[in-house]
Amino acid sequence: MKKWLALAMAAALCAGLLVPAMAENYVPPFEEEDWAYSGEALKSGWVRQLKGDLPLAVFPIGEENRISDYSVKVSYEKGKSCVESIQVEKLGDMGYVVISFAPGVEAEKTPLSGSFRLMKGHSNVTDLILAGIEEVSYNAGKNRMEFDLTAGYNKDIEMYQNQLMDEDGYIEYDGFDNESEFPGQGVFLAPVLDFGKFGDVTPGAPEPQNLWISFAGTDVSFQVRLVDQAPVNMLYNDRSHPDIVDIYPDNEMYFMNFKEHPEFDFTGELTWYVPDPDQRWKLYEIDENDNLISTGAEYDREEGCFVLRTKTLGSYLLMNGAAKSAEAEISDGKDNPETGAAACAAALSALGMHTPGAVCV
């Protein structure tokens, strides 16, 4: 595994040739339906949080009214499972009806349709809604708002637009941050990587063979082989888990959460550099109940990083201390100069090369 990764990275550096440059402001030939939230209004900034919240409408909140005075009655036709809630929120001085997508929305889009009524006590006050988006229409006869949306996440346009794949099919994506800028349209939440789109953007481009990706704001990267890999949702954050923090208030902690548990066809390597090599660190996986689980990750003492072999990415904790639970004990790591970073460094050194971000693999 490490041998082909080292050779692939060396070959990528040797090649030094990218796919042909695209014209300025080139718009990839993606169909409208490739946007998870179809419609011009949604493309103009309605997505306001990584959670995927969509303000559907606004209505006035007077001094005598509070958000708690309002509620929303919802009736679903399709896609109920992809919604966490539809409720009233106050943003600034205005009230909004907001849809929050449930965790686990897939890379593939899901039809979402139905209707809702804005209630104040027992009164239907849906007619207070002043404006909406084109996928939400007001039915005056039934005094309700009817919606026909598509739930999901947008595909990352920048990966193809910035020519991140070389002529040998090696993709180096440094600083992935969940967002993508579509020419002339703005910045969108777009964590889905669809490797098959390279051929759509640049006819004749090679098939993707290998991926190296680092994550903005973290010391984490991942690399894996690609052969006909299905789209993966790489949505991530580094937010803490309060229940775990409460148990270990004196420990230094760093979290990494891949919210949609992206799964790859081949076993890849997650690399995490520790902030202080002089301290003793542990790398744990976090399950759905916030339990800490042994990962079996190897620690490369020379490079100061953990290397975890895995096909599926989840939630992780890097902590300068051991977990209290015996079930979560992890090995101290192995000082093995012929694996991990050392193997890659040796392969590149033999060719007189060095590649940033791929030292510890």
One Martini backbone bead per residue (centre of mass of N, CA, C, O) as a GRO file, in nm:
protein
  361
    1MET     BB    1   0.062   0.061  -0.024
    2LYS     BB    2   0.301   0.255   0.028
    3LYS     BB    3   0.450   0.212  -0.237
    4TRP     BB    4   0.234   0.323  -0.438
    5LEU     BB    5   0.210   0.601  -0.306
    6ALA     BB    6   0.499   0.693  -0.341
    7LEU     BB    7   0.510   0.656  -0.651
    8ALA     BB    8   0.272   0.837  -0.719
    9MET     BB    9   0.394   1.099  -0.604
   10ALA     BB   10   0.647   1.099  -0.774
   11ALA     BB   11   0.505   1.100  -1.050
   12ALA     BB   12   0.355   1.367  -1.008
   13LEU     BB   13   0.613   1.537  -0.995
   14CYS     BB   14   0.742   1.456  -1.264
   15ALA     BB   15   0.527   1.546  -1.458
   16GLY     BB   16   0.402   1.852  -1.419
   17LEU     BB   17   0.115   1.794  -1.555
   18LEU     BB   18  -0.179   1.930  -1.657
   19VAL     BB   19  -0.463   1.979  -1.742
   20PRO     BB   20  -0.610   2.169  -1.943
   21ALA     BB   21  -0.681   2.480  -1.953
   22MET     BB   22  -0.934   2.688  -1.866
   23ALA     BB   23  -1.141   2.914  -1.911
   24GLU     BB   24  -1.244   3.190  -1.800
   25ASN     BB   25  -1.537   3.129  -1.639
   26TYR     BB   26  -1.585   2.843  -1.646
   27VAL     BB   27  -1.866   2.624  -1.692
   28PRO     BB   28  -1.960   2.347  -1.598
   29PRO     BB   29  -2.159   2.075  -1.739
   30PHE     BB   30  -2.398   2.111  -1.528
   31GLU     BB   31  -2.681   2.035  -1.417
   32GLU     BB   32  -2.925   2.162  -1.228
   33GLU     BB   33  -2.953   1.890  -1.053
   34ASP     BB   34  -2.657   1.916  -0.921
   35TRP     BB   35  -2.814   2.084  -0.732
   36ALA     BB   36  -2.944   2.034  -0.433
   37TYR     BB   37  -3.056   2.339  -0.460
   38SER     BB   38  -3.277   2.435  -0.657
   39GLY     BB   39  -3.247   2.748  -0.777
   40GLU     BB   40  -3.168   3.079  -0.767
   41ALA     BB   41  -3.221   3.154  -0.470
   42LEU     BB   42  -3.035   2.927  -0.351
   43LYS     BB   43  -2.771   3.034  -0.503
   44SER     BB   44  -2.784   3.327  -0.326
   45GLY     BB   45  -2.755   3.237   0.005
   46TRP     BB   46  -2.948   3.040   0.185
   47VAL     BB   47  -2.713   2.899   0.291
   48ARG     BB   48  -2.602   2.937   0.645
   49GLN     BB   49  -2.515   2.637   0.721
   50LEU     BB   50  -2.367   2.330   0.753
   51LYS     BB   51  -2.639   2.190   0.827
   52GLY     BB   52  -2.861   2.308   0.604
   53ASP     BB   53  -3.014   2.572   0.633
   54LEU     BB   54  -3.345   2.702   0.528
   55PRO     BB   55  -3.489   2.991   0.461
   56LEU     BB   56  -3.832   3.012   0.361
   57ALA     BB   57  -3.930   3.265   0.545
   58VAL     BB   58  -4.097   3.577   0.627
   59PHE     BB   59  -4.193   3.764   0.930
   60PRO     BB   60  -4.334   3.963   1.153
   61ILE     BB   61  -4.211   4.090   1.474
   62GLY     BB   62  -4.355   4.204   1.733
   63GLU     BB   63  -4.345   4.318   2.055
   64GLU     BB   64  -4.586   4.108   2.141
   65ASN     BB   65  -4.395   3.900   2.011
   66ARG     BB   66  -4.277   3.560   2.003
   67ILE     BB   67  -4.133   3.281   1.900
   68SER     BB   68  -4.294   3.099   2.110
   69ASP     BB   69  -4.579   3.168   1.971
   70TYR     BB   70  -4.473   2.977   1.750
   71SER     BB   71  -4.559   2.734   1.496
   72VAL     BB   72  -4.527   2.417   1.308
   73LYS     BB   73  -4.718   2.251   1.061
   74VAL     BB   74  -4.647   1.931   0.916
   75SER     BB   75  -4.669   1.785   0.577
   76TYR     BB   76  -4.572   1.490   0.421
   77GLU     BB   77  -4.479   1.325   0.111
   78LYS     BB   78  -4.156   1.362   0.095
   79GLY     BB   79  -3.858   1.316   0.288
   80LYS     BB   80  -3.877   1.309   0.607
   81SER     BB   81  -3.595   1.168   0.688
   82CYS     BB   82  -3.421   1.444   0.595
   83VAL     BB   83  -3.560   1.580   0.850
   84GLU     BB   84  -3.531   1.737   1.159
   85SER     BB   85  -3.669   2.034   1.106
   86ILE     BB   86  -3.959   2.266   1.129
   87GLN     BB   87  -3.905   2.608   1.226
   88VAL     BB   88  -3.886   2.883   1.432
   89GLU     BB   89  -3.675   3.170   1.377
   90LYS     BB   90  -3.447   3.423   1.494
   91LEU     BB   91  -3.314   3.682   1.269
   92GLY     BB   92  -3.276   3.929   1.427
   93ASP     BB   93  -3.595   4.092   1.355
   94MET     BB   94  -3.671   3.815   1.226
   95GLY     BB   95  -3.876   3.564   1.108
   96TYR     BB   96  -3.834   3.204   1.052
   97VAL     BB   97  -3.861   2.935   0.838
   98VAL     BB   98  -3.683   2.630   0.914
   99ILE     BB   99  -3.478   2.392   0.758
  100SER     BB  100  -3.342   2.084   0.892
  101PHE     BB  101  -3.114   1.860   0.828
  102ALA     BB  102  -3.039   1.550   0.868
  103PRO     BB  103  -2.835   1.330   0.949
  104GLY     BB  104  -2.730   1.154   0.649
  105VAL     BB  105  -2.723   1.300   0.399
  106GLU     BB  106  -2.672   1.228   0.090
  107ALA     BB  107  -2.521   1.271  -0.207
  108GLU     BB  108  -2.779   1.197  -0.294
  109LYS     BB  109  -3.077   1.306  -0.388
  110THR     BB  110  -3.387   1.416  -0.217
  111PRO     BB  111  -3.706   1.427  -0.217
  112LEU     BB  112  -3.903   1.722  -0.099
  113SER     BB  113  -4.242   1.721   0.025
  114GLY     BB  114  -4.517   1.957   0.109
  115SER     BB  115  -4.649   2.116   0.412
  116PHE     BB  116  -4.722   2.433   0.592
  117ARG     BB  117  -4.808   2.588   0.908
  118LEU     BB  118  -4.857   2.888   1.069
  119MET     BB  119  -4.865   2.922   1.424
  120LYS     BB  120  -5.081   3.093   1.677
  121GLY     BB  121  -5.152   2.875   1.853
  122HIS     BB  122  -5.473   2.808   1.700
  123SER     BB  123  -5.376   2.993   1.470
  124ASN     BB  124  -5.374   3.060   1.128
  125VAL     BB  125  -5.071   3.259   1.005
  126THR     BB  126  -4.954   3.218   0.709
  127ASP     BB  127  -5.022   3.511   0.589
  128LEU     BB  128  -4.757   3.649   0.718
  129ILE     BB  129  -4.605   3.566   0.489
  130LEU     BB  130  -4.405   3.749   0.257
  131ALA     BB  131  -4.171   3.544   0.168
  132GLY     BB  132  -3.999   3.334  -0.075
  133ILE     BB  133  -3.932   3.062  -0.257
  134GLU     BB  134  -3.991   2.896  -0.553
  135GLU     BB  135  -4.038   2.610  -0.386
  136VAL     BB  136  -4.247   2.805  -0.232
  137SER     BB  137  -4.603   2.805  -0.199
  138TYR     BB  138  -4.914   2.971  -0.183
  139ASN     BB  139  -5.222   2.850  -0.041
  140ALA     BB  140  -5.507   3.024   0.000
  141GLY     BB  141  -5.734   2.812   0.042
  142LYS     BB  142  -5.541   2.660   0.283
  143ASN     BB  143  -5.335   2.831   0.430
  144ARG     BB  144  -5.048   2.735   0.286
  145MET     BB  145  -4.730   2.591   0.248
  146GLU     BB  146  -4.566   2.469  -0.046
  147PHE     BB  147  -4.319   2.210  -0.100
  148ASP     BB  148  -4.033   2.158  -0.350
  149LEU     BB  149  -3.752   1.976  -0.290
  150THR     BB  150  -3.387   1.917  -0.254
  151ALA     BB  151  -3.198   1.699  -0.077
  152GLY     BB  152  -2.856   1.790   0.002
  153TYR     BB  153  -2.545   1.817  -0.174
  154ASN     BB  154  -2.306   1.973  -0.325
  155LYS     BB  155  -2.074   1.983  -0.566
  156ASP     BB  156  -1.737   2.020  -0.623
  157ILE     BB  157  -1.610   2.259  -0.839
  158GLU     BB  158  -1.304   2.325  -0.771
  159MET     BB  159  -1.167   2.054  -0.835
  160TYR     BB  160  -1.196   2.104  -1.152
  161GLN     BB  161  -1.131   2.407  -1.195
  162ASN     BB  162  -0.825   2.371  -1.050
  163GLN     BB  163  -0.674   2.130  -1.157
  164LEU     BB  164  -0.613   1.861  -0.943
  165MET     BB  165  -0.527   1.683  -1.193
  166ASP     BB  166  -0.316   1.485  -1.345
  167GLU     BB  167  -0.208   1.281  -1.613
  168ASP     BB  168  -0.211   1.024  -1.389
  169GLY     BB  169  -0.459   1.068  -1.173
  170TYR     BB  170  -0.356   1.274  -0.955
  171ILE     BB  171  -0.494   1.397  -0.652
  172GLU     BB  172  -0.441   1.733  -0.508
  173TYR     BB  173  -0.607   1.842  -0.203
  174ASP     BB  174  -0.548   2.150  -0.060
  175GLY     BB  175  -0.780   2.273   0.168
  176PHE     BB  176  -1.039   2.153   0.238
  177ASP     BB  177  -1.379   2.336   0.329
  178ASN     BB  178  -1.683   2.250   0.197
  179GLU     BB  179  -1.641   2.465  -0.026
  180SER     BB  180  -1.771   2.642  -0.328
  181GLU     BB  181  -1.696   2.825  -0.629
  182PHE     BB  182  -1.917   2.965  -0.851
  183PRO     BB  183  -1.924   3.122  -1.130
  184GLY     BB  184  -2.118   3.404  -1.052
  185GLN     BB  185  -2.266   3.270  -0.767
  186GLY     BB  186  -2.068   3.179  -0.540
  187VAL     BB  187  -2.080   3.033  -0.220
  188PHE     BB  188  -2.090   2.678  -0.131
  189LEU     BB  189  -2.214   2.398  -0.008
  190ALA     BB  190  -1.963   2.137  -0.127
  191PRO     BB  191  -1.868   1.812  -0.020
  192VAL     BB  192  -1.891   1.661  -0.291
  193LEU     BB  193  -1.705   1.398  -0.446
  194ASP     BB  194  -1.686   1.362  -0.809
  195PHE     BB  195  -1.461   1.194  -1.002
  196GLY     BB  196  -1.623   1.172  -1.282
  197LYS     BB  197  -1.612   1.493  -1.360
  198PHE     BB  198  -1.346   1.529  -1.511
  199GLY     BB  199  -1.450   1.426  -1.790
  200ASP     BB  200  -1.666   1.649  -1.828
  201VAL     BB  201  -1.471   1.898  -1.826
  202THR     BB  202  -1.225   1.705  -1.958
  203PRO     BB  203  -1.192   1.566  -2.230
  204GLY     BB  204  -0.961   1.293  -2.189
  205ALA     BB  205  -0.925   1.249  -1.914
  206PRO     BB  206  -0.813   1.076  -1.675
  207GLU     BB  207  -0.843   0.845  -1.452
  208PRO     BB  208  -0.874   0.827  -1.136
  209GLN     BB  209  -0.626   0.694  -0.888
  210ASN     BB  210  -0.549   0.927  -0.671
  211LEU     BB  211  -0.578   1.057  -0.326
  212TRP     BB  212  -0.500   1.382  -0.181
  213ILE     BB  213  -0.622   1.520   0.138
  214SER     BB  214  -0.677   1.823   0.301
  215PHE     BB  215  -0.783   2.004   0.605
  216ALA     BB  216  -0.892   2.286   0.693
  217GLY     BB  217  -0.774   2.370   1.018
  218THR     BB  218  -0.581   2.116   1.013
  219ASP     BB  219  -0.367   1.801   1.067
  220VAL     BB  220  -0.528   1.657   0.828
  221SER     BB  221  -0.515   1.359   0.619
  222PHE     BB  222  -0.589   1.185   0.297
  223GLN     BB  223  -0.530   0.859   0.136
  224VAL     BB  224  -0.622   0.703  -0.187
  225ARG     BB  225  -0.751   0.484  -0.393
  226LEU     BB  226  -0.883   0.508  -0.742
  227VAL     BB  227  -1.169   0.307  -0.873
  228ASP     BB  228  -1.467   0.384  -0.948
  229GLN     BB  229  -1.552   0.596  -0.747
  230ALA     BB  230  -1.785   0.699  -0.559
  231PRO     BB  231  -1.937   0.936  -0.425
  232VAL     BB  232  -1.833   1.168  -0.160
  233ASN     BB  233  -1.896   1.289   0.172
  234MET     BB  234  -1.666   1.536   0.328
  235LEU     BB  235  -1.799   1.641   0.563
  236TYR     BB  236  -1.659   1.868   0.814
  237ASN     BB  237  -1.533   1.899   1.158
  238ASP     BB  238  -1.383   2.044   1.486
  239ARG     BB  239  -1.584   1.980   1.696
  240SER     BB  240  -1.675   1.933   2.003
  241HIS     BB  241  -1.753   1.697   2.271
  242PRO     BB  242  -1.894   1.773   2.561
  243ASP     BB  243  -1.898   1.495   2.710
  244ILE     BB  244  -1.589   1.452   2.683
  245VAL     BB  245  -1.484   1.713   2.808
  246ASP     BB  246  -1.609   1.661   3.092
  247ILE     BB  247  -1.425   1.406   3.153
  248TYR     BB  248  -1.154   1.583   3.026
  249PRO     BB  249  -1.064   1.887   3.143
  250ASP     BB  250  -0.722   1.848   3.143
  251ASN     BB  251  -0.721   1.796   2.843
  252GLU     BB  252  -0.594   1.793   2.529
  253MET     BB  253  -0.805   1.867   2.238
  254TYR     BB  254  -0.890   1.703   1.917
  255PHE     BB  255  -1.121   1.725   1.651
  256MET     BB  256  -1.279   1.489   1.401
  257ASN     BB  257  -1.565   1.522   1.171
  258PHE     BB  258  -1.734   1.289   0.966
  259LYS     BB  259  -2.066   1.316   0.911
  260GLU     BB  260  -2.103   1.091   0.647
  261HIS     BB  261  -1.918   0.852   0.631
  262PRO     BB  262  -1.703   0.799   0.419
  263GLU     BB  263  -1.664   0.557   0.149
  264PHE     BB  264  -1.419   0.332   0.032
  265ASP     BB  265  -1.284   0.080  -0.171
  266PHE     BB  266  -1.018   0.153  -0.030
  267THR     BB  267  -0.755   0.154   0.169
  268GLY     BB  268  -0.653   0.413   0.367
  269GLU     BB  269  -0.480   0.721   0.500
  270LEU     BB  270  -0.480   0.871   0.810
  271THR     BB  271  -0.331   1.185   0.894
  272TRP     BB  272  -0.192   1.302   1.223
  273TYR     BB  273  -0.058   1.577   1.358
  274VAL     BB  274   0.099   1.670   1.631
  275PRO     BB  275   0.148   1.959   1.827
  276ASP     BB  276   0.339   1.781   2.048
  277PRO     BB  277   0.591   1.546   2.049
  278ASP     BB  278   0.659   1.557   2.372
  279GLN     BB  279   0.395   1.432   2.399
  280ARG     BB  280   0.131   1.214   2.494
  281TRP     BB  281  -0.066   1.047   2.253
  282LYS     BB  282  -0.409   0.988   2.145
  283LEU     BB  283  -0.615   0.785   1.920
  284TYR     BB  284  -0.967   0.815   1.867
  285GLU     BB  285  -1.277   0.685   1.833
  286ILE     BB  286  -1.618   0.800   1.781
  287ASP     BB  287  -1.916   0.719   1.864
  288GLU     BB  288  -2.264   0.774   1.877
  289ASN     BB  289  -2.212   0.777   2.219
  290ASP     BB  290  -1.920   0.897   2.292
  291ASN     BB  291  -1.725   0.671   2.261
  292LEU     BB  292  -1.405   0.537   2.310
  293ILE     BB  293  -1.203   0.396   2.047
  294SER     BB  294  -0.992   0.193   1.928
  295THR     BB  295  -0.777   0.216   1.628
  296GLY     BB  296  -0.468   0.119   1.571
  297ALA     BB  297  -0.280   0.335   1.540
  298GLU     BB  298   0.013   0.463   1.417
  299TYR     BB  299   0.324   0.592   1.543
  300ASP     BB  300   0.538   0.848   1.417
  301ARG     BB  301   0.812   0.968   1.569
  302GLU     BB  302   0.970   1.120   1.349
  303GLU     BB  303   0.701   1.292   1.245
  304GLY     BB  304   0.451   1.325   1.444
  305CYS     BB  305   0.229   1.085   1.365
  306PHE     BB  306  -0.067   0.950   1.276
  307VAL     BB  307  -0.174   0.623   1.133
  308LEU     BB  308  -0.480   0.537   0.961
  309ARG     BB  309  -0.639   0.252   0.853
  310THR     BB  310  -0.912   0.312   0.613
  311LYS     BB  311  -1.241   0.328   0.450
  312THR     BB  312  -1.384   0.483   0.692
  313LEU     BB  313  -1.504   0.790   0.805
  314GLY     BB  314  -1.522   0.965   1.116
  315SER     BB  315  -1.476   1.013   1.455
  316TYR     BB  316  -1.219   1.207   1.636
  317LEU     BB  317  -0.950   1.184   1.894
  318LEU     BB  318  -0.699   1.403   2.017
  319MET     BB  319  -0.500   1.311   2.311
  320ASN     BB  320  -0.311   1.395   2.615
  321GLY     BB  321  -0.420   1.092   2.688
  322ALA     BB  322  -0.594   0.853   2.851
  323ALA     BB  323  -0.850   0.665   2.873
  324LYS     BB  324  -1.058   0.529   3.124
  325SER     BB  325  -1.135   0.310   2.943
  326ALA     BB  326  -1.039  -0.009   2.875
  327GLU     BB  327  -1.169  -0.037   2.582
  328ALA     BB  328  -0.992   0.235   2.479
  329GLU     BB  329  -0.728   0.127   2.457
  330ILE     BB  330  -0.417   0.219   2.319
  331SER     BB  331  -0.151   0.196   2.170
  332ASP     BB  332   0.169   0.354   2.168
  333GLY     BB  333   0.292   0.260   1.926
  334LYS     BB  334   0.527   0.254   1.648
  335ASP     BB  335   0.879   0.229   1.580
  336ASN     BB  336   0.871   0.230   1.223
  337PRO     BB  337   1.091   0.310   0.968
  338GLU     BB  338   0.937   0.118   0.728
  339THR     BB  339   0.692   0.298   0.789
  340GLY     BB  340   0.518   0.535   0.677
  341ALA     BB  341   0.703   0.810   0.644
  342ALA     BB  342   0.973   0.669   0.590
  343ALA     BB  343   0.897   0.522   0.327
  344CYS     BB  344   0.824   0.770   0.163
  345ALA     BB  345   1.087   0.927   0.205
  346ALA     BB  346   1.269   0.714   0.075
  347ALA     BB  347   1.140   0.713  -0.207
  348LEU     BB  348   1.186   1.018  -0.263
  349SER     BB  349   1.488   1.037  -0.203
  350ALA     BB  350   1.579   0.849  -0.439
  351LEU     BB  351   1.458   1.092  -0.638
  352GLY     BB  352   1.498   1.381  -0.507
  353MET     BB  353   1.229   1.418  -0.327
  354HIS     BB  354   0.942   1.634  -0.213
  355THR     BB  355   0.615   1.629  -0.042
  356PRO     BB  356   0.377   1.802   0.073
  357GLY     BB  357   0.157   1.627   0.295
  358ALA     BB  358   0.333   1.327   0.238
  359VAL     BB  359   0.524   1.225   0.469
  360CYS     BB  360   0.289   1.083   0.646
  361VAL     BB  361   0.181   0.736   0.535
   0.00000   0.00000   0.00000
